[in-house]
Amino acid sequence: MEVLVLEIEDPGCFWVTMKGCGPYIVDETEYKNLNAEMNQFYDKSYKDVDEVKPLTVKEGQICVVFSEELKCWCRAVIKSIMYCTDDYQTECFLLDYAKYIFVKSKNIRVALEAFMQIPYRAKKCRLYRTKPVTLRIDFCEDTAKIVPAKRWDSAATWYFQNLLKATTQVKVKLCAVEDNTFDVFLYVTIKDEKVCVNDDLVSKNFACFEEAEENMGSSADYQENQMSLNVECLPVKIVNPALAFRPVLFQEEVSTNHETGLAVSSSFLQETYQRSSTDLNENTASIVKAIPGLPFKENTAVHTDRLQQFLNCDPLKTHIIEDDQQSVQSLSEERNFVFLSNKIEPSSVLETAPLSDDLKKELTRKKFLGPSFTESYCWPPVARGCDVVVISYEGNDPFLYIPPVLTFLQSGSCYKGLPNRNGPLALILCPGWKKAQLVFELLKTYEGCSRQLHPMLIILGQNKEETRSVKIRGCEVIVTTPYSLLRLFEHQSLLFCRLCHLVLDEIEVLFSDATEQVFTILDCYKKAIITEEWEYSPHQIIAVGTHWNKHIAHLIKEFMNDPYIVITAMEEASIYGNVQQVLQPCTYSERTAVLLKTLDFIDNNLQKVLVFTNSVNEAEMVHEALKSNSIFSLKIHKESEFNFKYILEQWTKKYSSGTHVVLVLTDDCMQSLGITDATCVIHFSLPSPRIFGQRLHSMSDNFCNVIEDSSVDQEYIKARSVILIAENSACHALGILRYLQHAEAEIPPELHDFTAKMLEAEEDKKFSRPLCAYLKIFGICKNRTVCPDRHQINLQIDMPQNIPDRVTRTPACVTILPLHIVNATNYFGRIVDKQKDQYTILAEEINDYFKKPSNKTSVKNVEKLAFYGLCEETLFHRVQVVEISPKEEEDLFFKVKIKYIDEGRISQVQSYQLLHLPARFQRLPPQAVEFVICRVKPIDNEIEWNPKVTSYIHHKIKGKLHEAKIVHTLGNTVWVDPMVRVTRLSDLKISVNEYNVRSEILATGLGTDNPEHITQLQKLCGHVEVLDHAKNLKPLGKKEDTADPQNVSSPQNMSVQENSTENHNSSKITLESHPCDGVAQTKEAEDSTLHQRKCFYPEIKWFQNEETVTVKVKIASEADCKSEFTKEKVVFSACSGDKIYLADMELYQYILPQKSTCVIKDKEAIIVLTKEKKGAWCKLLKKKNPRVSFDFEHWEDFEDKSPFPVGTKKLYCTTAVTEELVDSSEDSGTESDE
C-alpha cells in the first residue's frame, strides 16, 4: 500500500501514515473532522477545565494535549515527566503526527472515548528482517570485516533519510507485527525506477538480512504468525494504538497484546485467493461477479532471486516467503473489491496502461503515481472505445476517462467515414460550470500529448445573442453542461453530426439535477448515430459517478451496447445487484427473538446465511441461541477454537435443497474467509457504512443482473440483507438509513421519527458554527446533511452586530459602500452616514497619525485577535489578527492572517508589517457589514455564481456608493432589496437611478429569479424582527449615556461577538436578559437548545383628546418596563416573573416621539402620545387587535373637557368605539396570557 513518511529515526524506526482508500484505512478528511471536533470541544470547555483535566499524569498515559506549533489539540502519549519548582512539564509523542513535543501541565486534557474511535494516523515501522551492520577491525590479526550490530550506523541512517527524501512514491508490503511495530518491505520510486530499500541497504553493506530461523523459530510458528497478520488487515487489538493499526470496529477497551487467536496457514489463504481468481477466469458470460483483491502486476514480483542472493535459503523457505507475500498482498489491498459485468484484464502499472507513449511520458514527467485500482479496470474498455459505466468512491475524478479518451482520439483513421463538417468528436457533460472548468483545464494540460484537438469550454446563459455568436470550427472536444448544450443546440443544429464519444461526468448529479435535459441529449445522440455513415465509425458513451442511480439502468438498456460495468463501491454494487434490504426495528433485548423469527421466514431453497456481530460476546450469544432453537449454525471469531479451513469446508459442502446453513461471525473474519456466495446477510449489530458494504459483498455471487434481464421478478430476489436496528444503534444508524433511502428500500414508519431526531441531533452539533452561507445567499442549502455549517438560529451569534441602531430600529433606505466582493450577490462593506460618517473622520485621523515616521512602530509580540494598523500602498487600515502561522526557529518574521475590520476582506501579511494602533483608534466598532442581494440565484440549479457574473458585478459596484433598502438583518449580515446606484445631477437638481444591481445580474443571462429567498429566511427566523426591536428598548426613567467613553463599544468588545463561535458564552446578547426571546415561530428556533419563553400581548385601553392619545397598559406589579417611540409606532415591553409582555403597536396616524412619554402608576403603564396633527383618530392601530379596546370610563370626562360641540364629539367617539368593537372580532398574532 502507498504511504507517506512522517518521521525517520533510522531504518529500524520510522513512522508513516497510510494513503489511499480502504475499509480500514481512515481518510484524511476524517482526521481533519476529528481535529475540528477536538478543538471545538476542548476550546469550549475552558471554564470547566477541572472536568476535563486528568487527576494524575503518568508515563505511558494516553491523553489530549495542545500543540503550540500546530495550534490545535492532539492525541498523545506521555513519554516522560519533568518536575519544576511549582509545576511540571511532560514530553509527549503526538500519535497522529509522530512528533515529540514538550507540554505544560495546564495544556493536558483527558482523552474522551469519543475521540479514540478511529485509528491513530502515525504507524511505526521497521525494515523487515533487515538488521544493522558495522565494520569490526581486529588489530591483532590486522583484518576488518562486516558484522551484525545493535545500532544503526550514522552513515546508514543518513543514506536512508536521503533515499526517502528523493523519492516520488513510497509503498510498503506488510510482513509481520511485533512489539507494536510493523515489519515491512519498503519500496521507493526514484527517477522512474522502483527500488526495494531493504535490498538496497544490504547491497551497499549498510545492513544484512536476518536468517529466518532467528526470527520465527519454526515454519509452523511462522505460518501462524502470518495468518495472524492476514487477519490484521481487519481490526485487531493492540497495546499502544499510537504505533500500530488501531481497530475501527472494536469498541471495547484496548487489549494488551497483538494476538488474534487464529491458526490458519498462509498457504490455505492462498488457496482461497486462487479460488476467487479461478471463478472469474472460468466464467466468461455476462454474469455479475466480484473479485476481491485481484493482484496488480506491479505487486507480483518473485522474491526468489533476492532470497538466493542474500539469504541462500532452501526451496522450502522460498515457498514460505512467497506465500507470505501473497498474504501480505491481501492485507495491503484489502479494499480492492471490484464488481464487473464483463471480464476485464486490469492495467495496474503505467507502463502497460492502454495510453499513447507521449501521454505516458507526460504523466511520468508530472510524477503521476500510476493507475488507481478503479482506473486499472476502467481504462482498458474506455481506450477500446466500448461503452462503460464506472461507479466508484473516486467517481468524481476526471482521470477515470480523460487519458484513455485522449488516446483513442489520436487514431484519426477511425473518424474518416464521418461527414466533413464542423462538430466535436467528443462531448463531456459536467454537472456544473466549476467541474466543467476543472475538466477543461486538465484537457488543456495534456492536449500537447496528442494531435490538435482544440478543446472548448462552453458555458452559456440565457442571453441568446451570446449563444448565436459561439463558433465551434475546428473544435473536436467540447466541455459543457446539459443546459448550456441544449441552448447551443437551438442555434447549432448539426452539433451531433460528428459526435462519437459522449461522457457523462458525475452521472448521479446529472440525473438528479437535469434528468430531462440529459435524456434529451441522449435521444439526439441516438438519432444521429443511426444513419448509414455511422456504420464503421465509433460511438461510445461513458458514465462515471460515485453512486448508482435508478436512471442509469434506463441509460444502459436504451442507449448503450453491451457496456462494461465497473463498480468498486460494494454498497453501490448491491443496489445494482437488486439486493433486497429489509429493516427490522426492535429493542436491544428483542434482537435475538427477531433474529429467530427472521430465520423462520427464509424460503425452502438452499440458503446460506451470514449473521454479522460486532463482538466476540455477541457472536457467542447468538450462536448459543441458534443451537438452543435447533438451528444448525457455525461460528468464527478471533477467539474461536475452529480455524478458517474447517469453517470453509463446512460452508462449501454440497447441501440438499431446503437446507439452511447459518454462520455467525465478526467483521474481522469476513475478508479472510472470502465468502461471496451467501444468499442472506443478517446485521445483528450495525457497522459503519463502509463495513456495511463489505458485508454485502459476501452475497456478490447472487447479485442479479437486472440490466440484462428486465423481467426479473422482485419476489425472486436471490440476495437479501436484513438489518436489526435497535435504540442503541445511533452511532452508525444515520449513515445506514441514508444509504437505505438512496437504495429506495422500504423504511418502516416508526423509523421516520427516529431519523428526524438523528438529523436534529446532527444539526445541534453545529450550533456554534457560522450560519450556512448558502442559506444566507439563496435561502436554501441543498446539502444540509454534509454541510458543516449551522442551519438554525443561534441568538447569541445572530443578533445584529456592527449595524447602527437606527438601522435595526427602523429598517429603511441606507447608503452602502461595497468594498470586498465575494460573489455576485454577496459583498462586504460599510453603511455610510451621509450627515456625519464616523469612519470617514476616523480614517483621516489614522492616516494623519501614521504619516509621521515616528508613529510607525512595528509590533514585536503579535497576539491573536488583537488590533493593529497596516499600511497598504498610501492608505492605513485597521486590521485584526485572525491566525498566526507556526514560527520557524530561524525566521525573525512570520506570516499572519488578518481581517480588515472596516472592509471585511481577509489577507495574509508578514508580522513586521503590523503597526501599533493607539487605543483611541480602536474605540469605533468594526464597520464591515456583510450585504446580500435578495431574490436572485444562478441559473441551471447551480449552487455557485459563475465567475463571469462575479467579475462583472465586481467592476461595476466596488468602491461606489449605492442606495439600498434593508429587508432583514441577522448577525453581521444585512439583506437588501433593491440595491441601486443613484447618480445626482447637481445642475438639474435631480437624481437618476443608474442601475439596479439585481437587474444587472439578471441581464447577464446567468442569473434567475429566486422568489422564495425572503420567504425561506422568514421561516427560519420570523422571530428576529421582534428581537431586533426589543433589544434596543430603553428602560423607563433612564437616559442613554452616550458621552461616557466607557460605554462606547470598542473593537475588542465587538471581536468577542464576532468570535462567539470560539467562546459560546462571551456574547453580549443572552437569552435570560432579553425581553423577547420567546417569540419563536419556526421549528428551528423552538427546537434550539436555548430555553425560550412565550411573549404575551398585554391588555390595552385608550382614549384621546384633540392633541394627545392616552394609552393604558395593564401590567403586573414590580414589572420591569421598557418603551420606544417612533413616528409611526410604539413598542412596549415588560417582564414580570416568568411572563414577558410585548406590544408592538403600529399607530393609525403619526405622533411626535420626542413629546411622547410613559410613566408607571400602580399596576398600569400610562403612555401619553402627542399627535403630529390635531384631530380625532377613529382607531388607535392600523391593524386590528382583540387585546386593544376603547376606555369607556373616560368618555364622559372627554365630553366635559372637549372644546368641540357635543354632536360632533359624539360622532367621532362613537366611530372609535365601533372600530374597536369590529377589531376585537379578529385574532391577534401574539398570544394572550389568559
PDB file of N, CA and C in Angstrom, residues 991-1053:
ATOM      1  N   SER A 991     -31.999  63.420  -9.280  1.00  0.00           N
ATOM      2  CA  SER A 991     -31.232  62.180  -9.124  1.00  0.00           C
ATOM      3  C   SER A 991     -31.743  61.147 -10.124  1.00  0.00           C
ATOM      4  N   VAL A 992     -30.818  60.372 -10.664  1.00  0.00           N
ATOM      5  CA  VAL A 992     -31.154  59.364 -11.661  1.00  0.00           C
ATOM      6  C   VAL A 992     -30.684  58.005 -11.173  1.00  0.00           C
ATOM      7  N   ASN A 993     -31.577  56.997 -11.272  1.00  0.00           N
ATOM      8  CA  ASN A 993     -31.184  55.626 -10.948  1.00  0.00           C
ATOM      9  C   ASN A 993     -30.367  55.062 -12.113  1.00  0.00           C
ATOM     10  N   GLU A 994     -29.061  54.939 -11.868  1.00  0.00           N
ATOM     11  CA  GLU A 994     -28.168  54.498 -12.947  1.00  0.00           C
ATOM     12  C   GLU A 994     -28.379  53.025 -13.256  1.00  0.00           C
ATOM     13  N   TYR A 995     -28.460  52.182 -12.228  1.00  0.00           N
ATOM     14  CA  TYR A 995     -28.711  50.761 -12.437  1.00  0.00           C
ATOM     15  C   TYR A 995     -29.173  50.131 -11.127  1.00  0.00           C
ATOM     16  N   ASN A 996     -29.868  49.011 -11.262  1.00  0.00           N
ATOM     17  CA  ASN A 996     -30.260  48.167 -10.131  1.00  0.00           C
ATOM     18  C   ASN A 996     -29.388  46.915 -10.183  1.00  0.00           C
ATOM     19  N   VAL A 997     -28.697  46.613  -9.096  1.00  0.00           N
ATOM     20  CA  VAL A 997     -27.723  45.513  -9.111  1.00  0.00           C
ATOM     21  C   VAL A 997     -28.400  44.195  -9.462  1.00  0.00           C
ATOM     22  N   ARG A 998     -29.573  43.935  -8.887  1.00  0.00           N
ATOM     23  CA  ARG A 998     -30.278  42.690  -9.187  1.00  0.00           C
ATOM     24  C   ARG A 998     -30.620  42.600 -10.673  1.00  0.00           C
ATOM     25  N   SER A 999     -31.063  43.698 -11.239  1.00  0.00           N
ATOM     26  CA  SER A 999     -31.399  43.703 -12.670  1.00  0.00           C
ATOM     27  C   SER A 999     -30.171  43.478 -13.530  1.00  0.00           C
ATOM     28  N   GLU A1000     -29.030  44.016 -13.085  1.00  0.00           N
ATOM     29  CA  GLU A1000     -27.788  43.816 -13.828  1.00  0.00           C
ATOM     30  C   GLU A1000     -27.391  42.339 -13.844  1.00  0.00           C
ATOM     31  N   ILE A1001     -27.588  41.675 -12.710  1.00  0.00           N
ATOM     32  CA  ILE A1001     -27.262  40.245 -12.641  1.00  0.00           C
ATOM     33  C   ILE A1001     -28.172  39.453 -13.572  1.00  0.00           C
ATOM     34  N   LEU A1002     -29.460  39.759 -13.551  1.00  0.00           N
ATOM     35  CA  LEU A1002     -30.399  39.059 -14.426  1.00  0.00           C
ATOM     36  C   LEU A1002     -30.078  39.314 -15.893  1.00  0.00           C
ATOM     37  N   ALA A1003     -29.585  40.513 -16.205  1.00  0.00           N
ATOM     38  CA  ALA A1003     -29.299  40.873 -17.589  1.00  0.00           C
ATOM     39  C   ALA A1003     -28.126  40.092 -18.165  1.00  0.00           C
ATOM     40  N   THR A1004     -27.268  39.575 -17.322  1.00  0.00           N
ATOM     41  CA  THR A1004     -26.143  38.772 -17.821  1.00  0.00           C
ATOM     42  C   THR A1004     -26.607  37.442 -18.395  1.00  0.00           C
ATOM     43  N   GLY A1005     -27.827  37.030 -18.058  1.00  0.00           N
ATOM     44  CA  GLY A1005     -28.334  35.743 -18.514  1.00  0.00           C
ATOM     45  C   GLY A1005     -27.873  34.577 -17.663  1.00  0.00           C
ATOM     46  N   LEU A1006     -27.053  34.829 -16.651  1.00  0.00           N
ATOM     47  CA  LEU A1006     -26.534  33.769 -15.785  1.00  0.00           C
ATOM     48  C   LEU A1006     -27.197  33.776 -14.407  1.00  0.00           C
ATOM     49  N   GLY A1007     -28.206  34.624 -14.249  1.00  0.00           N
ATOM     50  CA  GLY A1007     -28.964  34.667 -13.003  1.00  0.00           C
ATOM     51  C   GLY A1007     -30.438  34.563 -13.294  1.00  0.00           C
ATOM     52  N   THR A1008     -31.191  34.088 -12.303  1.00  0.00           N
ATOM     53  CA  THR A1008     -32.640  33.946 -12.475  1.00  0.00           C
ATOM     54  C   THR A1008     -33.340  34.344 -11.187  1.00  0.00           C
ATOM     55  N   ASP A1009     -34.637  34.516 -11.284  1.00  0.00           N
ATOM     56  CA  ASP A1009     -35.424  34.972 -10.128  1.00  0.00           C
ATOM     57  C   ASP A1009     -35.441  33.910  -9.034  1.00  0.00           C
ATOM     58  N   ASN A1010     -35.397  34.368  -7.787  1.00  0.00           N
ATOM     59  CA  ASN A1010     -35.449  33.476  -6.630  1.00  0.00           C
ATOM     60  C   ASN A1010     -36.511  33.997  -5.662  1.00  0.00           C
ATOM     61  N   PRO A1011     -37.790  33.808  -6.002  1.00  0.00           N
ATOM     62  CA  PRO A1011     -38.869  34.413  -5.213  1.00  0.00           C
ATOM     63  C   PRO A1011     -38.974  33.871  -3.790  1.00  0.00           C
ATOM     64  N   GLU A1012     -38.450  32.676  -3.547  1.00  0.00           N
ATOM     65  CA  GLU A1012     -38.575  32.073  -2.222  1.00  0.00           C
ATOM     66  C   GLU A1012     -37.481  32.510  -1.254  1.00  0.00           C
ATOM     67  N   HIS A1013     -36.567  33.357  -1.691  1.00  0.00           N
ATOM     68  CA  HIS A1013     -35.416  33.726  -0.863  1.00  0.00           C
ATOM     69  C   HIS A1013     -35.854  34.333   0.473  1.00  0.00           C
ATOM     70  N   ILE A1014     -36.611  35.409   0.386  1.00  0.00           N
ATOM     71  CA  ILE A1014     -37.036  36.087   1.621  1.00  0.00           C
ATOM     72  C   ILE A1014     -37.984  35.208   2.421  1.00  0.00           C
ATOM     73  N   THR A1015     -38.857  34.486   1.741  1.00  0.00           N
ATOM     74  CA  THR A1015     -39.800  33.604   2.444  1.00  0.00           C
ATOM     75  C   THR A1015     -39.065  32.565   3.270  1.00  0.00           C
ATOM     76  N   GLN A1016     -38.020  31.973   2.703  1.00  0.00           N
ATOM     77  CA  GLN A1016     -37.247  30.974   3.436  1.00  0.00           C
ATOM     78  C   GLN A1016     -36.561  31.591   4.649  1.00  0.00           C
ATOM     79  N   LEU A1017     -36.050  32.805   4.493  1.00  0.00           N
ATOM     80  CA  LEU A1017     -35.411  33.473   5.630  1.00  0.00           C
ATOM     81  C   LEU A1017     -36.419  33.778   6.733  1.00  0.00           C
ATOM     82  N   GLN A1018     -37.610  34.192   6.324  1.00  0.00           N
ATOM     83  CA  GLN A1018     -38.645  34.493   7.315  1.00  0.00           C
ATOM     84  C   GLN A1018     -39.084  33.239   8.050  1.00  0.00           C
ATOM     85  N   LYS A1019     -39.146  32.109   7.350  1.00  0.00           N
ATOM     86  CA  LYS A1019     -39.472  30.854   8.021  1.00  0.00           C
ATOM     87  C   LYS A1019     -38.401  30.493   9.042  1.00  0.00           C
ATOM     88  N   LEU A1020     -37.158  30.746   8.677  1.00  0.00           N
ATOM     89  CA  LEU A1020     -36.046  30.404   9.560  1.00  0.00           C
ATOM     90  C   LEU A1020     -36.003  31.290  10.793  1.00  0.00           C
ATOM     91  N   CYS A1021     -36.252  32.554  10.609  1.00  0.00           N
ATOM     92  CA  CYS A1021     -36.076  33.482  11.731  1.00  0.00           C
ATOM     93  C   CYS A1021     -37.168  34.532  11.765  1.00  0.00           C
ATOM     94  N   GLY A1022     -38.415  34.089  11.783  1.00  0.00           N
ATOM     95  CA  GLY A1022     -39.537  35.009  11.853  1.00  0.00           C
ATOM     96  C   GLY A1022     -39.571  35.808  13.127  1.00  0.00           C
ATOM     97  N   HIS A1023     -38.944  35.299  14.182  1.00  0.00           N
ATOM     98  CA  HIS A1023     -38.951  35.979  15.480  1.00  0.00           C
ATOM     99  C   HIS A1023     -37.881  37.051  15.591  1.00  0.00           C
ATOM    100  N   VAL A1024     -36.964  37.131  14.652  1.00  0.00           N
ATOM    101  CA  VAL A1024     -35.827  38.026  14.822  1.00  0.00           C
ATOM    102  C   VAL A1024     -36.245  39.483  14.744  1.00  0.00           C
ATOM    103  N   GLU A1025     -37.285  39.791  13.921  1.00  0.00           N
ATOM    104  CA  GLU A1025     -37.726  41.182  13.837  1.00  0.00           C
ATOM    105  C   GLU A1025     -38.135  41.704  15.201  1.00  0.00           C
ATOM    106  N   VAL A1026     -38.878  40.901  15.961  1.00  0.00           N
ATOM    107  CA  VAL A1026     -39.301  41.315  17.291  1.00  0.00           C
ATOM    108  C   VAL A1026     -38.091  41.465  18.199  1.00  0.00           C
ATOM    109  N   LEU A1027     -37.154  40.551  18.080  1.00  0.00           N
ATOM    110  CA  LEU A1027     -35.954  40.616  18.900  1.00  0.00           C
ATOM    111  C   LEU A1027     -35.166  41.869  18.581  1.00  0.00           C
ATOM    112  N   ASP A1028     -35.107  42.234  17.299  1.00  0.00           N
ATOM    113  CA  ASP A1028     -34.349  43.420  16.913  1.00  0.00           C
ATOM    114  C   ASP A1028     -34.901  44.670  17.596  1.00  0.00           C
ATOM    115  N   HIS A1029     -36.230  44.764  17.709  1.00  0.00           N
ATOM    116  CA  HIS A1029     -36.822  45.927  18.356  1.00  0.00           C
ATOM    117  C   HIS A1029     -36.612  45.871  19.863  1.00  0.00           C
ATOM    118  N   ALA A1030     -36.917  44.740  20.473  1.00  0.00           N
ATOM    119  CA  ALA A1030     -36.839  44.643  21.925  1.00  0.00           C
ATOM    120  C   ALA A1030     -35.417  44.826  22.436  1.00  0.00           C
ATOM    121  N   LYS A1031     -34.416  44.480  21.618  1.00  0.00           N
ATOM    122  CA  LYS A1031     -33.020  44.600  22.040  1.00  0.00           C
ATOM    123  C   LYS A1031     -32.667  46.044  22.364  1.00  0.00           C
ATOM    124  N   ASN A1032     -33.282  46.995  21.627  1.00  0.00           N
ATOM    125  CA  ASN A1032     -32.889  48.390  21.758  1.00  0.00           C
ATOM    126  C   ASN A1032     -33.823  49.210  22.651  1.00  0.00           C
ATOM    127  N   LEU A1033     -34.790  48.552  23.297  1.00  0.00           N
ATOM    128  CA  LEU A1033     -35.716  49.308  24.132  1.00  0.00           C
ATOM    129  C   LEU A1033     -35.011  49.895  25.342  1.00  0.00           C
ATOM    130  N   LYS A1034     -35.351  51.144  25.683  1.00  0.00           N
ATOM    131  CA  LYS A1034     -34.708  51.816  26.815  1.00  0.00           C
ATOM    132  C   LYS A1034     -35.541  51.616  28.072  1.00  0.00           C
ATOM    133  N   PRO A1035     -34.907  51.353  29.220  1.00  0.00           N
ATOM    134  CA  PRO A1035     -35.643  51.277  30.480  1.00  0.00           C
ATOM    135  C   PRO A1035     -36.271  52.627  30.801  1.00  0.00           C
ATOM    136  N   LEU A1036     -37.472  52.590  31.353  1.00  0.00           N
ATOM    137  CA  LEU A1036     -38.167  53.828  31.694  1.00  0.00           C
ATOM    138  C   LEU A1036     -37.409  54.563  32.773  1.00  0.00           C
ATOM    139  N   GLY A1037     -37.347  55.872  32.637  1.00  0.00           N
ATOM    140  CA  GLY A1037     -36.706  56.685  33.655  1.00  0.00           C
ATOM    141  C   GLY A1037     -35.209  56.747  33.523  1.00  0.00           C
ATOM    142  N   LYS A1038     -34.625  56.092  32.511  1.00  0.00           N
ATOM    143  CA  LYS A1038     -33.176  56.122  32.322  1.00  0.00           C
ATOM    144  C   LYS A1038     -32.859  56.799  31.008  1.00  0.00           C
ATOM    145  N   LYS A1039     -31.761  57.540  30.993  1.00  0.00           N
ATOM    146  CA  LYS A1039     -31.320  58.191  29.771  1.00  0.00           C
ATOM    147  C   LYS A1039     -30.133  57.453  29.197  1.00  0.00           C
ATOM    148  N   GLU A1040     -30.081  57.450  27.884  1.00  0.00           N
ATOM    149  CA  GLU A1040     -28.964  56.784  27.224  1.00  0.00           C
ATOM    150  C   GLU A1040     -27.719  57.623  27.397  1.00  0.00           C
ATOM    151  N   ASP A1041     -26.707  57.019  27.961  1.00  0.00           N
ATOM    152  CA  ASP A1041     -25.456  57.724  28.225  1.00  0.00           C
ATOM    153  C   ASP A1041     -24.525  57.521  27.046  1.00  0.00           C
ATOM    154  N   THR A1042     -24.466  58.533  26.225  1.00  0.00           N
ATOM    155  CA  THR A1042     -23.608  58.418  25.043  1.00  0.00           C
ATOM    156  C   THR A1042     -22.294  59.144  25.222  1.00  0.00           C
ATOM    157  N   ALA A1043     -22.181  59.902  26.287  1.00  0.00           N
ATOM    158  CA  ALA A1043     -20.967  60.681  26.469  1.00  0.00           C
ATOM    159  C   ALA A1043     -19.875  59.914  27.172  1.00  0.00           C
ATOM    160  N   ASP A1044     -20.263  58.945  27.984  1.00  0.00           N
ATOM    161  CA  ASP A1044     -19.278  58.201  28.768  1.00  0.00           C
ATOM    162  C   ASP A1044     -18.468  57.298  27.850  1.00  0.00           C
ATOM    163  N   PRO A1045     -17.158  57.520  27.755  1.00  0.00           N
ATOM    164  CA  PRO A1045     -16.357  56.689  26.838  1.00  0.00           C
ATOM    165  C   PRO A1045     -16.331  55.228  27.227  1.00  0.00           C
ATOM    166  N   GLN A1046     -16.645  54.935  28.501  1.00  0.00           N
ATOM    167  CA  GLN A1046     -16.655  53.529  28.916  1.00  0.00           C
ATOM    168  C   GLN A1046     -17.807  52.764  28.285  1.00  0.00           C
ATOM    169  N   ASN A1047     -18.827  53.497  27.873  1.00  0.00           N
ATOM    170  CA  ASN A1047     -19.984  52.839  27.279  1.00  0.00           C
ATOM    171  C   ASN A1047     -19.858  52.688  25.768  1.00  0.00           C
ATOM    172  N   VAL A1048     -18.780  53.221  25.214  1.00  0.00           N
ATOM    173  CA  VAL A1048     -18.590  53.123  23.773  1.00  0.00           C
ATOM    174  C   VAL A1048     -18.027  51.755  23.439  1.00  0.00           C
ATOM    175  N   SER A1049     -18.672  51.079  22.480  1.00  0.00           N
ATOM    176  CA  SER A1049     -18.203  49.744  22.095  1.00  0.00           C
ATOM    177  C   SER A1049     -16.866  49.857  21.404  1.00  0.00           C
ATOM    178  N   SER A1050     -15.914  49.108  21.872  1.00  0.00           N
ATOM    179  CA  SER A1050     -14.593  49.074  21.257  1.00  0.00           C
ATOM    180  C   SER A1050     -14.505  47.881  20.339  1.00  0.00           C
ATOM    181  N   PRO A1051     -13.522  47.899  19.429  1.00  0.00           N
ATOM    182  CA  PRO A1051     -13.350  46.711  18.576  1.00  0.00           C
ATOM    183  C   PRO A1051     -13.100  45.446  19.363  1.00  0.00           C
ATOM    184  N   GLN A1052     -12.458  45.584  20.547  1.00  0.00           N
ATOM    185  CA  GLN A1052     -12.239  44.376  21.337  1.00  0.00           C
ATOM    186  C   GLN A1052     -13.558  43.768  21.751  1.00  0.00           C
ATOM    187  N   ASN A1053     -14.494  44.633  22.143  1.00  0.00           N
ATOM    188  CA  ASN A1053     -15.804  44.110  22.528  1.00  0.00           C
ATOM    189  C   ASN A1053     -16.502  43.483  21.339  1.00  0.00           C
TER     190      ASN A1053
END
